[in-house]
Amino acid sequence: MTEPLEETPSAQVGPRIREFRKQRGLTLRSLAARAGLSIGFLSQVERGISSIGLTALGSVASALGHSVADFFDDAPVTDPVVVPMPRHFTLTRGENAAVQYVSGQQTYRMLSERGAGLVLEPMVVHIAPGGRRENAYGHAGEEFAYVISGELLYEVDGVEHRLHPGDSVHLRSSVPHAMYNDTEEVTTVVSVVTPRLF
């Protein structure tokens, strides 16, 4: 039996899902149906037995009428150096000038601030080895992933592709997909998704 996750930001996601679900008067079954996830998986996430990927959490957040950021307590934030710019773009300087979110085996570092009318969500994702392999699923949007270091197993429409540094994948997110680090080292990926999750 898998031990519950330690009390980390990722361990707080499950109880937050349960809290928001109950506030909306939804059963686990109805939330799972709305989010396109299995009841069993969602139950494990709520109990802290399994972690949930950011895009799956985005589906849950949408079904509950919340932003993804609402599921994280006190995400570590450094003081970004943001230069005021016209509303059609943002400029963020500094390696650590971004918000980070931890969800299960994955740490997401946002690479830009929000900009009016901008729909891309650029981020650097560090994927720790192991963890629970999620079922492939589709959702609205588009995704791009470029491997910086390590290896990544990326399933697209039932076919597994092993990505190495320099490899990338670009797909419509409606195609069932999933990613997993089955190696013994951290994998680092630059990822861009639409729509924005945060």
N, CA and C of each residue as an Amber inpcrd file, in Angstrom:
protein
   594
   0.8470000  -1.1940000   0.0000000   0.0000000   0.0000000   0.0000000
   0.8800000   1.2410000   0.0000000   0.5270000   2.2140000  -0.8100000
   1.3020000   3.4370000  -0.9040000   1.0660000   4.3100000   0.3150000
   2.1420000   4.8460000   0.8720000   2.0270000   5.7410000   2.0150000
   1.4810000   7.0850000   1.5670000   0.6750000   7.7460000   2.4040000
   0.2000000   9.0890000   2.0470000   1.3750000  10.0310000   1.8570000
   1.1890000  11.0200000   1.0180000   2.2350000  11.9940000   0.7670000
   2.5080000  12.8090000   2.0220000   3.7470000  13.2720000   2.1710000
   4.0710000  14.1360000   3.2940000   3.3210000  15.4480000   3.1450000
   3.2790000  16.2220000   4.2250000   2.5630000  17.4960000   4.2040000
   3.3630000  18.5220000   3.4280000   3.2000000  18.4960000   2.1360000
   3.8610000  19.4200000   1.2220000   2.7720000  20.1030000   0.4230000
   3.1210000  21.1300000  -0.4040000   2.0770000  21.7300000  -1.2280000
   1.3170000  20.7010000  -2.0520000   2.0230000  19.6540000  -2.5650000
   1.3360000  18.6480000  -3.3760000   0.3730000  17.8320000  -2.5320000
   0.7060000  17.5930000  -1.2440000  -0.1690000  16.8140000  -0.3750000
  -1.4270000  17.5940000  -0.0180000  -1.4000000  18.9000000  -0.1730000
  -2.5500000  19.7260000   0.1570000  -3.5220000  19.8490000  -1.0090000
  -3.1160000  19.4200000  -2.1930000  -3.9790000  19.5170000  -3.3650000
  -5.2120000  18.6370000  -3.1960000  -5.0180000  17.3760000  -2.7620000
  -6.1360000  16.4460000  -2.6080000  -7.2040000  16.9440000  -1.6550000
  -6.8110000  17.3470000  -0.4220000  -7.8190000  17.8860000   0.4970000
  -8.5120000  19.1450000  -0.0390000  -7.7650000  19.9580000  -0.8000000
  -8.3630000  21.1500000  -1.4000000  -9.4330000  20.7570000  -2.4230000
  -9.1410000  19.7190000  -3.2200000 -10.1330000  19.2430000  -4.1980000
 -11.3970000  18.8190000  -3.4660000 -11.2240000  18.0230000  -2.3890000
 -12.3800000  17.5500000  -1.6180000 -13.1680000  18.7340000  -1.0460000
 -12.4430000  19.7160000  -0.4960000 -13.0900000  20.8900000   0.0970000
 -13.9200000  21.6430000  -0.9380000 -13.3120000  21.9330000  -2.1010000
 -14.0320000  22.6790000  -3.1400000 -15.1880000  21.8560000  -3.7130000
 -14.9940000  20.5400000  -3.8140000 -16.0610000  19.6610000  -4.3430000
 -17.2690000  19.6940000  -3.4190000 -17.0080000  19.6010000  -2.1080000
 -18.1090000  19.6000000  -1.1490000 -18.7950000  20.9540000  -1.0940000
 -18.0200000  22.0310000  -1.2470000 -18.6190000  23.3690000  -1.2820000
 -19.6090000  23.4980000  -2.4370000 -19.2920000  22.8150000  -3.5440000
 -20.1810000  22.8630000  -4.7190000 -21.2870000  21.8230000  -4.6480000
 -21.2710000  20.9700000  -3.6130000 -22.2970000  19.9400000  -3.4680000
 -22.1750000  18.8300000  -4.5010000 -20.9460000  18.5590000  -4.9610000
 -20.7400000  17.5380000  -5.9840000 -20.2840000  16.2210000  -5.3570000
 -20.7440000  15.1280000  -5.9240000 -20.2280000  13.8230000  -5.5230000
 -18.9130000  13.5870000  -6.2490000 -18.1570000  12.6230000  -5.7590000
 -16.9110000  12.2500000  -6.4210000 -17.1930000  11.8040000  -7.8540000
 -18.2750000  11.0640000  -8.0320000 -18.6590000  10.5780000  -9.3640000
 -18.9500000  11.7280000 -10.3260000 -19.6970000  12.7290000  -9.8600000
 -20.0470000  13.8390000 -10.7510000 -18.8290000  14.6870000 -11.0880000
 -17.9280000  14.8960000 -10.1150000 -16.7170000  15.6580000 -10.4060000
 -15.8290000  14.9000000 -11.3810000 -15.6940000  13.5970000 -11.1820000
 -14.8800000  12.7760000 -12.0850000 -15.4260000  12.8560000 -13.5070000
 -16.7290000  12.7930000 -13.6530000 -17.3450000  12.8710000 -14.9830000
 -17.0940000  14.2320000 -15.6230000 -17.2470000  15.2990000 -14.8510000
 -17.0320000  16.6510000 -15.3780000 -15.5720000  16.8830000 -15.7790000
 -14.6430000  16.2880000 -15.0140000 -13.2160000  16.5070000 -15.2610000
 -12.6360000  15.4960000 -16.2430000 -13.3970000  14.4580000 -16.5880000
 -12.9070000  13.4500000 -17.5170000 -11.8730000  12.5200000 -16.8980000
 -11.9820000  12.2850000 -15.5930000 -11.0490000  11.4180000 -14.8730000
 -11.8170000  10.2670000 -14.2430000 -11.1020000   9.2110000 -13.8600000
 -11.7730000   8.0760000 -13.2210000 -12.0720000   8.4000000 -11.7580000
 -13.1490000   7.8120000 -11.2560000 -13.5370000   8.0180000  -9.8650000
 -12.4450000   7.5020000  -8.9390000 -11.9040000   6.3180000  -9.2460000
 -10.8710000   5.7140000  -8.4110000  -9.6390000   6.5960000  -8.2960000
  -9.2020000   7.1360000  -9.4350000  -8.0220000   8.0030000  -9.4280000
  -8.2910000   9.2610000  -8.6110000  -9.4380000   9.8920000  -8.8350000
  -9.7650000  11.1250000  -8.1250000  -9.8870000  10.8620000  -6.6230000
 -10.4330000   9.7240000  -6.2550000 -10.5280000   9.3550000  -4.8440000
  -9.1410000   9.2260000  -4.2150000  -8.2130000   8.6040000  -4.9400000
  -6.8470000   8.4570000  -4.4310000  -6.1590000   9.8180000  -4.2840000
  -6.4220000  10.7220000  -5.2120000  -5.8360000  12.0610000  -5.1330000
  -6.3820000  12.7880000  -3.9040000  -7.6910000  12.7260000  -3.7000000
  -8.2950000  13.4000000  -2.5480000  -7.7380000  12.8750000  -1.2290000
  -7.4080000  11.5780000  -1.1700000  -6.8950000  10.9750000   0.0620000
  -5.3850000  11.0910000   0.1970000  -4.7110000  11.7170000  -0.8030000
  -3.2750000  11.9020000  -0.7280000  -2.4760000  10.6680000  -1.0730000
  -3.1140000   9.6660000  -1.6770000  -2.4250000   8.4280000  -2.0510000
  -1.7530000   8.5870000  -3.4070000  -2.3990000   9.3240000  -4.3110000
  -1.8390000   9.5760000  -5.6420000  -1.7030000  11.0700000  -5.8660000
  -0.7560000  11.4330000  -6.7170000  -0.6080000  12.8350000  -7.0990000
  -1.3360000  13.0510000  -8.4230000  -1.5290000  14.3000000  -8.7590000
  -2.2480000  14.6450000  -9.9860000  -1.4020000  15.6090000 -10.8000000
  -1.3190000  15.3750000 -12.0910000  -0.5700000  16.2490000 -12.9850000
  -1.2640000  17.5920000 -13.1460000  -0.5170000  18.5610000 -13.6200000
  -1.0330000  19.9160000 -13.7230000  -2.1960000  20.0280000 -14.7020000
  -2.1210000  19.3480000 -15.8450000  -3.2170000  19.4670000 -16.8140000
  -4.4780000  18.7780000 -16.3040000  -4.3180000  17.6390000 -15.6140000
  -5.4820000  16.9770000 -15.0110000  -6.0710000  17.8630000 -13.9230000
  -5.2040000  18.5010000 -13.1380000  -5.6810000  19.4210000 -12.1100000
  -6.4100000  20.5940000 -12.7560000  -5.9350000  21.0110000 -13.9330000
  -6.6280000  22.0810000 -14.6650000  -8.0570000  21.6950000 -15.0030000
  -8.2700000  20.4330000 -15.3910000  -9.6220000  19.9510000 -15.6910000
 -10.4910000  19.9450000 -14.4390000  -9.9080000  19.5110000 -13.3120000
 -10.6440000  19.5050000 -12.0480000 -10.9800000  20.9330000 -11.6330000
  -9.9870000  21.8210000 -11.7480000 -10.2010000  23.2210000 -11.3730000
 -11.3270000  23.8350000 -12.1850000 -11.3170000  23.5830000 -13.4910000
 -12.3620000  24.1100000 -14.3610000 -13.7360000  23.5740000 -13.9550000
 -13.8000000  22.2810000 -13.6470000 -15.0690000  21.6630000 -13.2380000
 -15.5780000  22.2320000 -11.9270000 -14.6660000  22.7060000 -11.0880000
 -15.0440000  23.2520000  -9.7860000 -15.1590000  24.7760000  -9.7810000
 -14.8470000  25.4120000 -10.9090000 -14.9460000  26.8630000 -10.9870000
 -13.8440000  27.5910000 -10.2520000 -12.6440000  26.9890000 -10.2130000
 -11.4950000  27.5890000  -9.5330000 -10.3200000  27.6730000 -10.4970000
  -9.3100000  28.4560000 -10.1260000  -8.0510000  28.4540000 -10.8750000
  -7.1520000  27.3790000 -10.2790000  -6.1810000  26.9170000 -11.0330000
  -5.2420000  25.9090000 -10.5360000  -4.5040000  26.4360000  -9.3060000
  -4.1580000  27.7050000  -9.3020000  -3.4220000  28.2920000  -8.1790000
  -4.1950000  28.1750000  -6.8650000  -5.5260000  28.1060000  -6.9180000
  -6.3310000  28.0000000  -5.7030000  -6.0750000  26.7000000  -4.9360000
  -5.4720000  25.7110000  -5.5750000  -5.2610000  24.4090000  -4.9460000
  -3.9350000  24.3200000  -4.2050000  -3.1340000  25.3750000  -4.2750000
  -1.8250000  25.3770000  -3.6330000  -1.7920000  26.4080000  -2.5280000
  -1.2870000  25.9970000  -1.3570000  -1.1060000  26.9190000  -0.2400000
   0.3000000  27.4690000  -0.2770000   0.4140000  28.7740000  -0.1860000
   1.7190000  29.4010000  -0.0240000   2.7690000  28.8650000  -0.9800000
   2.4730000  28.8960000  -2.2840000   3.4730000  28.4800000  -3.2680000
   4.6920000  29.3590000  -3.1120000   5.9060000  28.7480000  -3.1480000
   7.1070000  29.5600000  -2.9650000   7.2360000  30.6060000  -4.0580000
   7.3970000  31.8250000  -3.6580000   7.4820000  32.9170000  -4.6200000
   8.7310000  33.7380000  -4.3290000   9.4890000  34.0460000  -5.3540000
  10.5830000  34.9810000  -5.1870000  10.1020000  36.3140000  -5.7370000
  10.8090000  37.3710000  -5.4300000  10.3990000  38.6750000  -5.9250000
  10.8380000  38.8160000  -7.3780000   9.9030000  38.7320000  -8.3190000
  10.2890000  38.8540000  -9.7140000  10.6210000  40.2940000 -10.0680000
  11.5150000  40.4400000 -11.0270000  11.8240000  41.7580000 -11.5520000
  10.9670000  41.9050000 -12.8030000   9.8530000  42.5740000 -12.6670000
   8.9190000  42.7240000 -13.7720000   8.9460000  44.1750000 -14.2250000
   9.2610000  44.3770000 -15.4810000   9.3100000  45.7130000 -16.0480000
   7.9150000  46.0520000 -16.5790000   7.3180000  47.1780000 -16.1340000
   6.0000000  47.5370000 -16.6590000   6.0560000  47.6710000 -18.1820000
   5.1450000  47.0090000 -18.8400000   5.1160000  46.9880000 -20.3000000
   3.7000000  47.2470000 -20.7870000   3.5740000  47.5140000 -22.0710000
   2.2220000  47.6190000 -22.6360000   1.4640000  46.3200000 -22.3900000
   0.1660000  46.3650000 -22.4510000  -0.6700000  45.2280000 -22.0930000
  -0.5390000  44.0380000 -23.0290000   0.1040000  44.1730000 -24.1750000
   0.1630000  43.0610000 -25.1250000   1.3780000  42.1630000 -24.9440000
   2.2460000  42.4300000 -23.9580000   3.3370000  41.5100000 -23.6700000
   3.8760000  41.7310000 -22.2680000   4.6610000  40.7430000 -21.7840000
   5.3010000  40.8590000 -20.4790000   6.7850000  40.6020000 -20.6530000
   7.5650000  41.0880000 -19.7070000   9.0030000  40.8360000 -19.6930000
   9.3720000  40.4900000 -18.2620000   9.8820000  39.2890000 -18.0640000
  10.2820000  38.8350000 -16.7400000  11.7700000  38.5360000 -16.7810000
  12.5270000  39.1200000 -15.8700000  13.9810000  38.9240000 -15.8660000
  14.3980000  38.1070000 -14.6520000  15.4410000  37.3240000 -14.8280000
  16.0050000  36.5920000 -13.7070000  15.6340000  35.1380000 -13.6960000
  16.6210000  34.2810000 -13.4190000  16.4260000  32.8310000 -13.4080000
  15.3670000  32.3950000 -12.4080000  15.3340000  33.0590000 -11.2450000
  14.4000000  32.6490000 -10.2040000  13.1940000  33.5670000 -10.0870000
  12.9950000  34.4080000 -11.0790000  11.9070000  35.3800000 -11.0130000
  10.6090000  34.7480000 -11.4780000  10.1360000  33.7590000 -10.7310000
   8.9020000  33.0970000 -11.1320000   8.2840000  32.3660000  -9.9530000
   7.0080000  32.1020000 -10.0880000   6.2730000  31.3110000  -9.1120000
   6.5030000  29.8380000  -9.4250000   6.5900000  29.0090000  -8.3790000
   6.7260000  27.5730000  -8.5660000   5.5630000  26.8640000  -7.8980000
   5.1140000  25.7880000  -8.5260000   4.0700000  24.9440000  -7.9730000
   4.5860000  23.5120000  -7.9750000   4.2930000  22.7760000  -6.9160000
   4.6930000  21.3740000  -6.8220000   3.4340000  20.5300000  -6.8150000
   3.3740000  19.5500000  -7.7010000   2.2490000  18.6220000  -7.7520000
   2.8030000  17.2300000  -7.9620000   2.7910000  16.4430000  -6.9060000
   3.3110000  15.0850000  -6.9930000   4.7780000  15.0780000  -7.3360000
   5.1550000  14.3730000  -8.3940000   6.5460000  14.2340000  -8.8060000
   7.0120000  15.4070000  -9.6600000   6.1390000  16.3740000  -9.9220000
   6.4740000  17.4380000 -10.8540000   6.5180000  18.8040000 -10.1780000
   7.5520000  19.5790000 -10.5220000   7.6760000  20.9640000 -10.0670000
   7.5820000  21.8550000 -11.2880000   6.6740000  22.8080000 -11.2630000
   6.4340000  23.7080000 -12.3920000   6.9340000  25.0920000 -12.0310000
   7.8260000  25.6420000 -12.8400000   8.2910000  27.0100000 -12.6390000
   7.7600000  27.8620000 -13.7910000   6.8830000  28.7860000 -13.4670000
   6.2810000  29.6390000 -14.4820000   7.3380000  30.5590000 -15.0800000
   7.3200000  30.7330000 -16.3870000   8.3340000  31.5350000 -17.0680000
   7.8550000  32.9240000 -17.4540000   6.5930000  33.2440000 -17.1880000
   6.1320000  34.5960000 -17.4990000   4.9790000  34.9880000 -16.5890000
   4.8030000  36.2760000 -16.4670000   3.6450000  36.8070000 -15.7680000
   2.4510000  36.7510000 -16.7170000   1.2730000  36.9770000 -16.1910000
   0.0830000  37.0370000 -17.0450000   0.1070000  38.3180000 -17.8750000
  -0.3180000  38.1910000 -19.1220000  -0.4540000  39.3530000 -19.9780000
  -1.8340000  39.3530000 -20.6010000  -2.4380000  40.5060000 -20.6960000
  -3.7940000  40.5980000 -21.2430000  -3.8380000  40.0230000 -22.6550000
  -4.7510000  39.1000000 -22.8820000  -4.9330000  38.5310000 -24.2130000
  -3.9170000  37.4670000 -24.5820000  -2.9540000  37.1610000 -23.7130000
  -1.9580000  36.1310000 -24.0100000  -2.4710000  34.7810000 -23.5120000
  -2.3550000  33.7350000 -24.3440000  -2.9630000  32.4470000 -24.0020000
  -1.9520000  31.3420000 -23.7030000  -0.6740000  31.5420000 -24.0120000
   0.3190000  30.4970000 -23.7680000   0.7170000  30.4570000 -22.2920000
   0.9900000  29.2500000 -21.7850000   1.4970000  29.0690000 -20.4190000
   2.8870000  28.4470000 -20.5320000   3.9520000  29.2690000 -20.5720000
   5.3080000  28.7220000 -20.6660000   5.8580000  28.3970000 -19.2810000
   6.5210000  27.2450000 -19.1640000   7.0630000  26.8330000 -17.8700000
   8.2090000  25.8460000 -18.0470000   9.0240000  25.7450000 -17.0000000
  10.0380000  24.7040000 -16.9190000   9.4970000  23.6800000 -15.9370000
   9.5040000  22.4070000 -16.3430000   8.9670000  21.3430000 -15.5030000
  10.0950000  20.3840000 -15.1300000  10.2540000  20.1380000 -13.8340000
  11.2060000  19.1430000 -13.3450000  10.3800000  17.9370000 -12.9000000
  10.6330000  16.7830000 -13.5210000   9.8560000  15.5720000 -13.2480000
  10.7440000  14.5710000 -12.5250000  10.4310000  14.3270000 -11.2660000
  11.2160000  13.3800000 -10.4710000  10.9510000  11.9610000 -10.9510000
  11.9100000  11.0590000 -10.7300000  11.6900000   9.6730000 -11.1380000
  10.6040000   9.0060000 -10.3070000  10.0200000   7.9700000 -10.8720000
   9.0230000   7.1880000 -10.1350000   7.6880000   7.8860000 -10.0660000
   6.9630000   7.6270000  -9.0110000   5.6330000   8.1950000  -8.8770000
   4.6150000   7.3130000  -9.5740000   3.3830000   7.7460000  -9.5870000
   2.3000000   6.9810000 -10.1890000   2.1560000   7.3810000 -11.6540000
   2.0760000   6.3910000 -12.5010000   1.8690000   6.6700000 -13.9200000
   0.3890000   6.9360000 -14.1560000   0.0780000   8.1160000 -14.6500000
  -1.3160000   8.4970000 -14.8780000  -1.8310000   7.9040000 -16.1720000
  -3.1440000   7.7090000 -16.2310000  -3.7720000   7.2650000 -17.4690000
  -3.7750000   8.4130000 -18.4740000  -3.6310000   8.0790000 -19.7500000
  -3.6790000   9.1000000 -20.7990000  -5.0990000   9.6620000 -20.8880000
  -5.2020000  10.9480000 -21.1170000  -6.5080000  11.5670000 -21.3130000
  -6.3340000  12.8280000 -22.1480000  -7.4250000  13.3040000 -22.7230000
  -7.3990000  14.5160000 -23.5320000  -8.1650000  15.6380000 -22.8600000
  -7.8780000  16.8520000 -23.2720000  -8.5590000  18.0360000 -22.7470000
  -8.4030000  19.1420000 -23.7810000  -9.0560000  20.2430000 -23.5720000
  -8.9830000  21.3480000 -24.5250000  -7.5850000  21.9510000 -24.5370000
  -7.1470000  22.4460000 -25.6970000  -5.8930000  23.1800000 -25.7760000
  -4.8470000  22.5520000 -26.6720000  -3.6160000  22.9850000 -26.4660000
  -2.4740000  22.5630000 -27.2670000  -1.2590000  22.4910000 -26.3430000
  -0.3240000  21.5740000 -26.6200000   0.8510000  21.4060000 -25.7560000
   2.1220000  21.2360000 -26.5690000   3.2020000  21.7410000 -25.9990000
   4.5410000  21.5620000 -26.5650000   5.4850000  21.2370000 -25.4200000
   6.3600000  20.2550000 -25.6020000   7.3500000  19.9130000 -24.5810000
   8.6980000  19.6790000 -25.2530000   9.7510000  20.2760000 -24.6980000
  11.1160000  20.1480000 -25.2050000  11.9970000  19.6640000 -24.0630000
  12.6530000  18.5100000 -24.2370000  13.4580000  17.9280000 -23.1700000
  14.8250000  18.6050000 -23.1080000  15.1420000  19.1640000 -21.9370000
  16.4290000  19.8050000 -21.6920000  17.4430000  18.7820000 -21.1900000
  17.0190000  17.9700000 -20.2080000  17.9060000  16.9530000 -19.6550000
  17.0810000  15.7600000 -19.1860000  17.7150000  14.5980000 -19.1400000
  17.0270000  13.3830000 -18.7430000  16.2540000  12.7770000 -19.8930000
  15.3640000  11.8690000 -19.5640000  14.5170000  11.2010000 -20.5540000
  13.0680000  11.2700000 -20.1040000  12.1740000  11.2190000 -21.0710000
  10.7500000  11.3020000 -20.7730000   9.9990000  10.3270000 -21.6640000
   9.1330000   9.5270000 -21.0550000   8.2540000   8.6450000 -21.8220000
   6.9610000   9.4170000 -22.0490000   6.6430000   9.7030000 -23.3050000
   5.4730000  10.5220000 -23.6370000   4.5350000   9.6710000 -24.4850000
   3.3670000   9.4030000 -23.9480000   2.3720000   8.6100000 -24.6740000
   1.4170000   9.5510000 -25.3980000   1.2390000   9.3180000 -26.6970000
   0.3120000  10.1180000 -27.4980000  -0.5840000   9.1660000 -28.2720000
  -1.8760000   9.2240000 -28.0030000  -2.8590000   8.4060000 -28.7130000
  -2.5040000   6.9110000 -28.6570000  -2.0720000   6.4510000 -27.4830000
  -1.7940000   5.0350000 -27.2830000  -0.4090000   4.5730000 -27.6950000
   0.4140000   5.4620000 -28.2570000   1.7660000   5.1010000 -28.6970000
   2.7810000   5.8010000 -27.7970000   3.7330000   5.0310000 -27.2530000
   4.7550000   5.5950000 -26.3760000   5.9700000   6.0530000 -27.1730000
   6.4830000   7.2230000 -26.8170000   7.6640000   7.7910000 -27.4670000
   8.6610000   8.1510000 -26.3700000   9.8960000   7.6790000 -26.5050000
  10.9300000   8.0340000 -25.5250000  11.6500000   9.2750000 -26.0290000
  11.5780000  10.3560000 -25.2500000  12.2040000  11.6200000 -25.6210000
  13.5150000  11.7860000 -24.8700000  14.5450000  12.2220000 -25.5910000
  15.8790000  12.4790000 -25.0430000  16.1590000  13.9810000 -25.1520000
  17.2380000  14.4760000 -24.5330000  17.5540000  15.9000000 -24.6610000
  17.5950000  16.3440000 -26.1250000  16.9060000  17.4330000 -26.4050000
  16.8230000  17.9410000 -27.7670000  15.5800000  17.4820000 -28.5030000
  14.8860000  16.4670000 -27.9960000  13.6370000  15.9910000 -28.6110000
  12.4690000  16.8390000 -28.1290000  11.4440000  16.9150000 -28.9360000
  10.2460000  17.6570000 -28.5340000   8.9990000  16.9690000 -29.0670000
   7.8790000  17.3210000 -28.4840000   6.5790000  16.8360000 -28.9300000
   5.6250000  18.0250000 -28.9140000   4.7500000  18.0820000 -29.9100000
   3.7870000  19.1770000 -30.0420000   2.4710000  18.5370000 -30.4630000
   1.3970000  18.7650000 -29.7140000   0.1480000  18.0780000 -30.0150000
  -1.0650000  18.8910000 -29.6090000  -2.1810000  18.5170000 -30.2190000
  -3.4730000  19.0290000 -29.7580000  -3.7860000  18.2680000 -28.4790000
  -4.1130000  18.9840000 -27.4320000  -4.3140000  18.3430000 -26.1320000
  -5.5530000  17.4520000 -26.0970000  -6.4230000  17.5810000 -27.0920000
  -7.6180000  16.7290000 -27.1380000  -7.2600000  15.2720000 -27.4290000
  -6.0540000  15.0280000 -27.9730000  -5.5840000  13.6670000 -28.2040000
  -5.1520000  13.0860000 -26.8510000  -5.6150000  11.8800000 -26.4850000
  -5.2060000  11.3070000 -25.1920000  -3.6780000  11.2210000 -25.0920000
  -3.1520000  11.7140000 -23.9780000  -1.7020000  11.7580000 -23.8160000
  -1.3400000  11.6910000 -22.3400000  -0.1000000  11.3170000 -22.0700000
   0.4110000  11.2600000 -20.7040000   1.9240000  11.2460000 -20.7820000
   2.5880000  11.7260000 -19.7210000   4.0450000  11.6690000 -19.6760000
   4.4780000  11.0550000 -18.3600000   5.6550000  10.4250000 -18.4010000
   6.1270000   9.6880000 -17.2290000   7.6390000   9.5860000 -17.2690000
   8.2800000   9.7940000 -16.1330000   9.7250000   9.6380000 -16.0280000
   9.9980000   8.2650000 -15.4210000  10.3840000   7.2940000 -16.2550000
  10.6320000   5.9400000 -15.7700000  12.1230000   5.6750000 -15.5470000
  12.9420000   6.7480000 -15.5010000  14.3760000   6.6000000 -15.2620000
  14.6710000   6.8210000 -13.7830000  15.9400000   6.8940000 -13.4430000
  16.3220000   7.1140000 -12.0460000  16.8400000   8.5270000 -11.7980000
  16.6770000   9.4230000 -12.7830000  17.1410000  10.7970000 -12.6440000
  16.0220000  11.7800000 -12.9720000  16.1630000  12.9940000 -12.4720000
  15.1830000  14.0440000 -12.7480000  15.2420000  14.4150000 -14.2260000
  14.0790000  14.6000000 -14.8210000  13.9790000  15.0590000 -16.2080000
  13.5180000  16.5110000 -16.1970000  14.1610000  17.3550000 -17.0150000
  13.7870000  18.7680000 -17.1040000  13.2650000  19.0550000 -18.5010000
  12.0980000  19.6830000 -18.5510000  11.3940000  19.9290000 -19.8050000
  10.9350000  21.3810000 -19.8540000  11.0830000  22.0180000 -21.0070000
  10.4170000  23.3010000 -21.2360000   9.0800000  22.9690000 -21.8550000
   8.0040000  23.4360000 -21.2300000   6.6660000  23.0990000 -21.6800000
   5.8650000  24.3730000 -21.9230000   5.0820000  24.3550000 -22.9880000
   4.1770000  25.4660000 -23.2870000   2.8120000  24.8650000 -23.5480000
   1.7950000  25.3350000 -22.8200000   0.4430000  24.7960000 -22.9900000
  -0.5480000  25.9350000 -23.2030000  -1.6530000  25.5920000 -23.8040000
  -2.8130000  26.4870000 -23.8740000  -4.0360000  25.6760000 -23.4610000
  -5.0180000  26.2640000 -22.8530000  -5.0000000  27.6370000 -22.3610000
  -4.1740000  27.7170000 -21.0920000  -3.9400000  28.9450000 -20.6140000
  -3.1770000  29.1180000 -19.3780000  -3.9340000  28.4830000 -18.2250000
  -3.1800000  27.8720000 -17.3210000  -3.7690000  27.1710000 -16.1790000
  -3.8150000  28.0460000 -14.9360000  -2.9200000  29.0220000 -14.8340000
  -2.8310000  29.8510000 -13.6380000  -3.2890000  31.2610000 -13.9200000
